[in-house]
Coordinates of C-alpha atoms in Angstrom, one line a residue:
M1 CA 99.1 2.6 134.0
G2 CA 100.9 4.5 136.8
S3 CA 103.7 5.5 134.2
V4 CA 100.9 6.7 131.8
R5 CA 99.4 8.8 134.4
A6 CA 102.7 10.5 135.4
H7 CA 103.5 11.0 131.8
R8 CA 100.2 12.7 130.7
Y9 CA 99.2 14.7 133.6
S10 CA 102.6 15.8 134.3
I11 CA 103.1 18.8 136.8
V12 CA 106.5 19.8 136.0
S13 CA 107.2 20.5 132.4
S14 CA 110.9 20.0 131.4
E15 CA 110.2 20.5 127.6
E16 CA 111.4 23.8 126.2
D17 CA 112.4 24.9 129.5
G18 CA 114.3 27.8 128.5
M19 CA 112.0 29.1 125.7
K20 CA 111.1 32.7 125.8
L21 CA 107.5 33.5 126.4
A22 CA 106.1 34.6 122.9
T23 CA 104.5 38.1 122.7
I24 CA 103.0 37.7 119.3
G25 CA 99.3 38.2 119.1
M26 CA 97.2 35.4 117.9
P27 CA 94.9 35.4 114.9
N28 CA 91.8 34.7 117.0
G29 CA 92.2 37.8 118.7
Y30 CA 94.1 36.9 121.7
G31 CA 97.7 37.3 122.9
N32 CA 99.9 34.5 124.2
G33 CA 99.2 34.7 127.8
N34 CA 99.6 36.8 130.8
A35 CA 103.3 36.6 130.9
G36 CA 105.0 40.0 130.1
G37 CA 101.8 42.0 130.8
N38 CA 99.8 41.0 128.0
K39 CA 96.1 40.4 128.6
H40 CA 93.8 38.3 126.5
T41 CA 90.9 40.6 125.1
H42 CA 87.4 39.7 124.3
H43 CA 86.0 40.7 120.9
Q44 CA 82.6 39.1 120.7
T45 CA 80.5 37.3 123.4
Q46 CA 78.8 33.9 122.9
S47 CA 75.9 32.6 124.8
R48 CA 77.1 30.3 127.5
F49 CA 75.1 27.3 128.9
V50 CA 77.7 27.3 131.8
N51 CA 79.3 30.4 133.1
K52 CA 83.0 30.7 134.0
N53 CA 82.0 30.3 137.6
G54 CA 80.2 27.3 137.2
H55 CA 76.5 28.6 137.4
C56 CA 74.2 27.4 134.6
N57 CA 72.7 30.1 132.6
V58 CA 69.2 28.4 132.3
Q59 CA 65.8 29.9 133.2
F60 CA 62.6 27.8 133.7
I61 CA 59.4 29.3 132.5
N62 CA 55.8 28.4 132.2
M63 CA 56.1 25.6 135.1
S64 CA 52.7 24.2 136.2
E65 CA 52.3 24.0 139.9
K66 CA 55.8 25.2 140.7
G67 CA 55.0 26.5 144.3
Q68 CA 53.3 23.3 145.2
R69 CA 56.1 21.0 143.9
Y70 CA 58.7 23.2 145.9
L71 CA 56.7 23.1 149.1
A72 CA 56.4 19.3 148.8
D73 CA 60.2 19.3 149.1
I74 CA 60.4 22.1 151.7
F75 CA 63.8 20.9 153.3
T76 CA 65.4 20.9 149.7
T77 CA 63.9 24.2 149.1
C78 CA 65.2 25.6 152.4
V79 CA 68.6 24.4 151.7
D80 CA 68.8 25.7 148.2
I81 CA 67.3 29.3 148.9
R82 CA 69.5 32.4 149.6
W83 CA 70.6 33.0 153.1
R84 CA 68.3 36.2 153.2
W85 CA 65.2 34.0 152.8
M86 CA 66.3 31.4 155.0
L87 CA 66.8 33.9 157.9
V88 CA 63.3 35.2 157.3
I89 CA 61.9 31.6 157.5
F90 CA 63.9 31.0 160.7
C91 CA 62.5 34.0 162.4
L92 CA 58.9 33.7 161.0
S93 CA 58.7 29.8 162.2
F94 CA 59.2 30.8 165.7
L95 CA 57.4 34.0 165.8
L96 CA 54.3 32.4 164.1
S97 CA 54.2 29.5 166.5
W98 CA 54.6 31.8 169.6
L99 CA 51.9 33.9 168.2
L100 CA 49.6 30.9 167.4
F101 CA 49.8 29.1 170.7
G102 CA 49.8 32.6 172.7
F103 CA 46.5 33.2 170.9
V104 CA 45.2 29.6 171.7
F105 CA 46.1 30.4 175.7
W106 CA 44.4 33.6 175.4
L107 CA 41.1 31.9 174.1
V108 CA 41.5 29.4 176.9
A109 CA 41.8 32.1 179.6
L110 CA 38.9 33.9 177.9
S111 CA 36.5 30.9 177.9
Y112 CA 37.1 30.1 181.6
G113 CA 36.9 33.9 182.6
D114 CA 40.7 34.1 183.8
L115 CA 40.9 37.5 182.3
D116 CA 38.1 39.1 184.5
N117 CA 38.6 37.1 187.5
E118 CA 41.4 37.6 190.0
E119 CA 41.7 34.0 190.7
Q120 CA 42.6 32.2 187.4
I121 CA 41.3 28.6 186.8
C122 CA 43.5 27.5 183.8
V123 CA 46.6 29.8 183.6
S124 CA 47.8 31.8 186.5
N125 CA 48.8 35.4 186.0
V126 CA 47.5 35.5 182.3
D127 CA 45.1 38.4 182.1
S128 CA 45.8 39.8 178.7
F129 CA 47.0 38.8 175.1
T130 CA 50.3 40.1 175.9
A131 CA 50.6 37.8 179.0
A132 CA 49.4 34.9 177.1
F133 CA 52.1 35.6 174.3
L134 CA 54.9 35.6 176.9
F135 CA 53.6 32.3 178.4
S136 CA 53.6 30.8 175.0
V137 CA 57.5 31.8 174.5
E138 CA 58.4 30.7 178.0
T139 CA 56.8 27.3 177.3
Q140 CA 58.2 26.8 173.8
T141 CA 61.7 27.9 174.7
T142 CA 61.7 26.2 178.3
I143 CA 62.6 29.2 180.0
G144 CA 60.2 29.0 182.7
Y145 CA 60.3 32.2 184.8
G146 CA 57.8 30.7 187.2
Y147 CA 55.4 33.6 187.3
R148 CA 52.9 32.3 184.9
Y149 CA 51.9 28.6 184.7
I150 CA 48.9 26.3 184.4
T151 CA 46.9 24.7 187.0
E152 CA 45.6 21.1 187.4
D153 CA 42.1 22.2 187.1
C154 CA 42.2 22.9 183.3
P155 CA 42.8 19.7 181.2
I156 CA 42.8 21.8 178.0
A157 CA 45.6 24.1 179.1
V158 CA 47.6 21.0 180.1
F159 CA 47.2 19.5 176.6
M160 CA 48.2 22.8 174.8
V161 CA 51.4 22.9 176.7
V162 CA 52.3 19.4 176.0
F163 CA 51.3 19.9 172.2
Q164 CA 53.2 23.2 172.0
S165 CA 56.3 21.5 173.6
I166 CA 56.2 18.8 170.8
V167 CA 55.6 21.2 168.0
G168 CA 58.4 23.4 169.3
C169 CA 61.1 20.3 169.2
I170 CA 59.9 19.7 165.6
I171 CA 60.4 23.2 164.5
D172 CA 63.8 23.4 166.3
A173 CA 65.0 20.1 164.5
F174 CA 63.8 21.3 161.1
I175 CA 65.3 24.7 161.4
I176 CA 68.5 23.7 162.9
G177 CA 69.0 21.0 160.4
A178 CA 68.2 23.1 157.3
V179 CA 70.8 25.7 158.8
M180 CA 73.3 23.2 159.3
A181 CA 72.8 21.5 155.9
K182 CA 73.2 24.9 154.4
M183 CA 76.3 25.8 156.2
A184 CA 77.9 22.4 155.4
K185 CA 76.8 22.6 152.0
P186 CA 80.1 21.7 149.6
K187 CA 79.1 24.4 147.2
K188 CA 81.5 26.9 148.7
R189 CA 84.4 24.4 148.6
N190 CA 84.3 25.3 144.7
E191 CA 85.6 28.7 145.6
T192 CA 89.0 27.2 146.0
L193 CA 89.0 24.9 143.1
V194 CA 90.0 26.9 140.0
F195 CA 90.2 26.2 136.2
S196 CA 92.3 28.1 133.8
H197 CA 90.6 30.8 131.8
Y198 CA 91.8 29.6 128.8
A199 CA 92.3 26.3 127.1
T200 CA 95.1 25.3 124.7
I201 CA 95.8 23.1 121.9
A202 CA 99.4 21.7 121.0
M203 CA 101.4 18.6 120.4
R204 CA 101.9 16.4 123.3
D205 CA 103.8 12.9 122.7
S206 CA 103.5 13.3 118.8
K207 CA 99.7 13.8 119.3
L208 CA 97.5 16.7 118.9
C209 CA 96.0 17.4 122.3
L210 CA 93.4 19.9 124.0
M211 CA 94.6 20.9 127.3
W212 CA 93.3 23.0 130.2
R213 CA 94.5 23.4 133.9
V214 CA 92.8 22.9 137.1
G215 CA 94.2 23.6 140.7
N216 CA 93.2 23.4 144.2
L217 CA 94.0 26.5 146.4
R218 CA 93.6 24.7 149.7
K219 CA 96.1 22.3 151.3
S220 CA 93.2 19.9 152.2
H221 CA 92.7 17.3 149.6
L222 CA 89.9 16.4 147.3
V223 CA 89.4 12.7 147.9
E224 CA 88.7 10.5 144.7
A225 CA 88.8 13.4 142.5
H226 CA 88.0 13.1 138.9
V227 CA 87.4 15.0 135.7
R228 CA 84.9 15.0 133.0
A229 CA 84.2 17.1 129.8
Q230 CA 81.2 17.4 127.4
L231 CA 80.9 19.2 124.1
L232 CA 77.8 21.3 123.8
K233 CA 77.1 22.1 120.2
S234 CA 73.9 22.4 118.0
R235 CA 73.4 20.0 115.2
T236 CA 70.7 18.7 112.7
T237 CA 70.1 15.0 112.4
A238 CA 69.9 12.9 109.3
E239 CA 66.1 13.0 109.7
G240 CA 66.3 16.8 109.7
E241 CA 65.5 17.3 113.4
Y242 CA 67.4 20.3 115.0
I243 CA 68.9 19.6 118.1
P244 CA 69.9 23.1 119.7
L245 CA 72.1 21.7 122.5
D246 CA 73.5 18.3 121.9
Q247 CA 75.9 16.9 124.4
I248 CA 78.9 14.9 123.5
D249 CA 81.4 13.2 125.9
I250 CA 84.9 14.3 125.5
D251 CA 87.3 11.5 126.6
V252 CA 89.9 12.4 129.1
G253 CA 90.7 8.9 130.1
F254 CA 87.6 7.3 131.6
D255 CA 88.4 4.0 130.1
T256 CA 91.9 3.8 131.3
G257 CA 91.4 5.5 134.7
I258 CA 93.5 8.6 133.9
D259 CA 90.6 10.8 134.7
R260 CA 91.2 10.2 138.4
I261 CA 93.8 12.8 139.7
F262 CA 95.7 13.6 142.9
L263 CA 95.0 17.1 142.9
V264 CA 97.7 18.5 145.3
S265 CA 99.2 20.9 143.0
P266 CA 97.8 22.4 139.6
I267 CA 97.5 19.7 137.0
T268 CA 97.0 19.9 133.2
I269 CA 93.9 17.7 131.8
I270 CA 94.6 16.3 128.4
H271 CA 92.1 15.1 125.6
E272 CA 93.8 13.4 122.8
I273 CA 92.3 14.5 119.6
D274 CA 92.1 11.1 117.8
E275 CA 89.5 9.6 115.3
D276 CA 87.0 9.4 118.4
S277 CA 87.3 13.0 119.2
P278 CA 84.7 15.6 118.2
F279 CA 87.6 17.8 117.1
Y280 CA 89.3 15.2 114.9
D281 CA 88.2 17.1 111.7
M282 CA 88.7 20.6 113.0
S283 CA 91.7 22.7 111.9
R284 CA 92.7 26.0 113.5
Q285 CA 90.9 28.2 110.9
E286 CA 87.7 25.9 111.6
L287 CA 88.2 26.2 115.2
Q288 CA 88.0 30.0 115.1
S289 CA 84.7 30.2 113.0
S290 CA 83.2 27.5 115.1
E291 CA 80.4 28.0 117.7
F292 CA 80.4 25.4 120.4
E293 CA 81.1 25.1 124.3
I294 CA 83.2 22.7 126.2
V295 CA 81.9 22.1 129.7
V296 CA 84.6 20.8 132.0
I297 CA 83.5 19.3 135.4
L298 CA 85.7 18.3 138.4
E299 CA 84.0 16.1 141.1
G300 CA 85.5 14.8 144.4
M301 CA 84.7 14.5 148.1
V302 CA 85.6 17.1 150.7
E303 CA 88.1 15.7 153.0
A304 CA 86.5 17.4 156.0
T305 CA 82.9 16.5 155.5
A306 CA 82.9 13.6 153.0
M307 CA 80.4 15.2 151.1
T308 CA 80.5 15.2 147.2
T309 CA 81.3 18.5 145.4
Q310 CA 81.3 19.5 142.0
C311 CA 83.2 22.3 140.3
R312 CA 82.3 23.4 136.8
S313 CA 83.6 25.8 134.0
S314 CA 83.4 26.2 130.3
Y315 CA 85.4 27.1 127.2
I316 CA 84.0 28.5 124.1
A317 CA 85.7 28.6 120.6
S318 CA 87.5 32.1 121.2
E319 CA 89.1 30.8 124.6
I320 CA 90.9 28.0 123.0
L321 CA 94.5 28.9 122.0
W322 CA 95.8 27.0 119.2
G323 CA 99.6 26.4 119.3
H324 CA 100.1 27.3 123.0
R325 CA 101.1 25.4 126.2
F326 CA 100.7 26.3 129.7
E327 CA 103.9 27.8 131.5
P328 CA 105.1 25.5 134.5
V329 CA 104.0 26.6 137.9
L330 CA 105.8 23.9 140.0
S331 CA 109.5 24.2 140.9
V332 CA 111.7 22.5 143.2
E333 CA 113.4 24.5 145.9
K334 CA 115.7 22.6 148.2
N335 CA 113.5 19.7 149.7
D336 CA 110.2 21.4 149.0
Y337 CA 108.0 21.9 145.9
T338 CA 106.7 25.5 145.4
V339 CA 103.7 26.2 143.4
D340 CA 103.5 29.7 141.8
Y341 CA 100.0 30.7 141.1
S342 CA 100.8 34.0 139.5
K343 CA 101.8 31.6 136.4
F344 CA 98.5 29.5 136.6
E345 CA 97.0 31.4 133.6
N346 CA 100.3 31.9 131.6
T347 CA 100.9 30.3 128.4
Y348 CA 103.6 30.5 125.7
E349 CA 103.4 29.9 122.0
V350 CA 104.8 26.7 120.3
P351 CA 105.3 27.6 116.6
S352 CA 106.0 24.2 115.7
T353 CA 102.3 23.2 116.1
P354 CA 100.6 22.1 112.8
Q355 CA 97.8 24.3 111.8
C356 CA 95.8 21.4 110.0
S357 CA 93.2 19.0 111.7
A358 CA 94.2 15.9 113.6
R359 CA 92.9 13.8 110.6
E360 CA 95.0 15.6 108.0
L361 CA 97.9 15.3 110.4
A362 CA 97.4 11.5 110.7
E363 CA 96.9 11.1 107.0
K364 CA 100.2 13.0 106.2
K365 CA 102.1 10.6 108.5
Y366 CA 100.5 7.7 106.9
I367 CA 101.4 8.8 103.4
M368 CA 105.0 9.3 104.5
S369 CA 105.2 6.0 106.2
A370 CA 103.6 4.0 103.4
S371 CA 105.6 5.7 100.7
N372 CA 108.7 4.5 102.5
S373 CA 107.6 1.0 102.9
F374 CA 106.5 0.8 99.4
C375 CA 109.9 1.6 97.9
Y376 CA 111.7 -0.9 100.4
E377 CA 108.8 -3.7 99.4
N378 CA 109.6 -3.1 95.8
E379 CA 113.1 -3.2 96.1
I380 CA 112.7 -6.5 97.9
A381 CA 110.4 -8.0 95.2
L382 CA 112.6 -6.8 92.3
M383 CA 115.7 -8.7 93.9
D384 CA 113.8 -11.7 94.4
K385 CA 112.4 -11.7 90.8
E386 CA 116.0 -11.2 89.4
D387 CA 117.2 -14.2 91.5
M388 CA 114.3 -16.4 90.1
D389 CA 115.2 -15.2 86.5
D390 CA 118.7 -16.1 87.0
E391 CA 118.0 -19.5 88.5
E392 CA 115.7 -20.2 85.4
E393 CA 118.4 -19.1 83.0
H394 CA 121.0 -21.4 84.7
E395 CA 118.4 -24.3 84.4
E396 CA 118.0 -23.7 80.6
V397 CA 121.7 -23.4 79.9
K398 CA 122.4 -26.5 81.8
N399 CA 119.8 -28.5 79.8
D400 CA 121.1 -27.2 76.7
L401 CA 124.8 -28.2 77.5
F402 CA 123.7 -31.8 78.6
G403 CA 121.9 -32.2 75.0
K404 CA 125.1 -31.0 73.2
N405 CA 127.4 -33.1 75.1
V406 CA 125.4 -36.3 74.0
V407 CA 125.8 -35.3 70.4
F408 CA 129.4 -34.7 70.8
E409 CA 130.0 -37.9 72.3
G410 CA 128.3 -40.0 69.5
A411 CA 130.0 -37.8 66.7
N412 CA 133.4 -38.8 68.2
T413 CA 132.4 -42.6 68.5
E414 CA 131.6 -42.8 65.0
L415 CA 134.7 -41.0 63.8
V416 CA 136.9 -43.3 65.8
S417 CA 135.0 -46.3 64.2
E418 CA 135.5 -44.9 60.7
T419 CA 139.2 -44.5 61.0
A420 CA 139.8 -48.0 62.5
S421 CA 137.9 -49.5 59.5
S422 CA 139.6 -47.4 56.8
Q423 CA 143.1 -47.7 58.6
E424 CA 143.9 -44.0 58.0
T425 CA 147.0 -42.4 59.4
V426 CA 145.5 -39.0 60.1
V427 CA 144.1 -39.0 63.8
L428 CA 141.4 -36.8 64.6
E429 CA 141.9 -35.0 68.0
P430 CA 138.7 -35.1 70.1
R431 CA 137.1 -31.5 70.6
P432 CA 137.4 -30.4 74.1
L433 CA 134.2 -29.8 75.9
R434 CA 133.9 -26.5 78.0
R435 CA 132.7 -26.3 81.3
E436 CA 129.3 -24.6 82.3
S437 CA 130.9 -21.9 84.0
E438 CA 132.9 -21.0 81.1
I439 CA 129.9 -21.0 78.9

């Protein structure tokens, strides 16, 4: 299996090394690649389910109890929301708690008459709401300037200080945990994982293959990296049910383990268009007129945090170049391997790519091989039949000769007896017998 891996997901292409990059425009409205300054141009847009940057183009409407459901999972909500809202929640959580407990201490001081008396019973040096708010901030943040403090004669104030300290620890743990989870979120790792903007279809190992390229811009590895692909296309079932977005798996080597890759340098992912492929009956002309979307997914664990990340992209029919291959990006210089990412999107045309579907290509190969084997088998059968006919003919001739020899011997015996009896002087010479080979 190791040899198969190296053969299919090759990162150094030696085939057609000296081929000149083609500059002929493709019938589907694209050039051959970025080499030579030719850029691919868009002619018409198609609605995408997954954008090129990996974001899903989906909106949820008419959701019942949406706010209640999101608040029930407040931690995930805080991790998923934007940073601007996260900062608002961060600030409000502390400000509201300080104001709440400041108001409570102000009510305690008001109920015990500490605001009007010179000697406070519950909280010393708290004679206004501002002073109560500052005391709340000092208590929750454990600043403790020492000017404002509670006395032993007020159990309610003691209980509120303890309770505020516990609530403050809970708020700190929640907010800091949410901020750290949001900062360590592996979603940003996708910024350094790239897919080629175009996919190609060309021959690889005498098979028609769909290919696209993936690369890692960081030197840190993606542990247990593997790729998946799905075809999104609308269809109607046999019962007449319309499915607007049917998902079909595209095999990239899951059964054989070839989907697991060692992503150090850019790798070309290959899907063999065989009888199990959804593109088996699709020719170049049918590809240009079809409407579908191929969603490609790269998953793996970030080496630094061991968190799983997923990078996505998609290709529509107009972004698949038939009869093209990717230009090699890896070269050997002295003792090092060099990756030129300026050639990451470059393709070159392969004129020998068949324009028919994979099914038609397989049938043509089968007819050619079957016709050759039919002639050879017929020749062998005819030779065997001739040999059998010759053997039967030899047997018949042999049987006839055996009967004639018996007749000849009887006739000669009778002639000799008659001559002896009649005592004639004329002697009859016996007729010589010919051999079977002479006959």
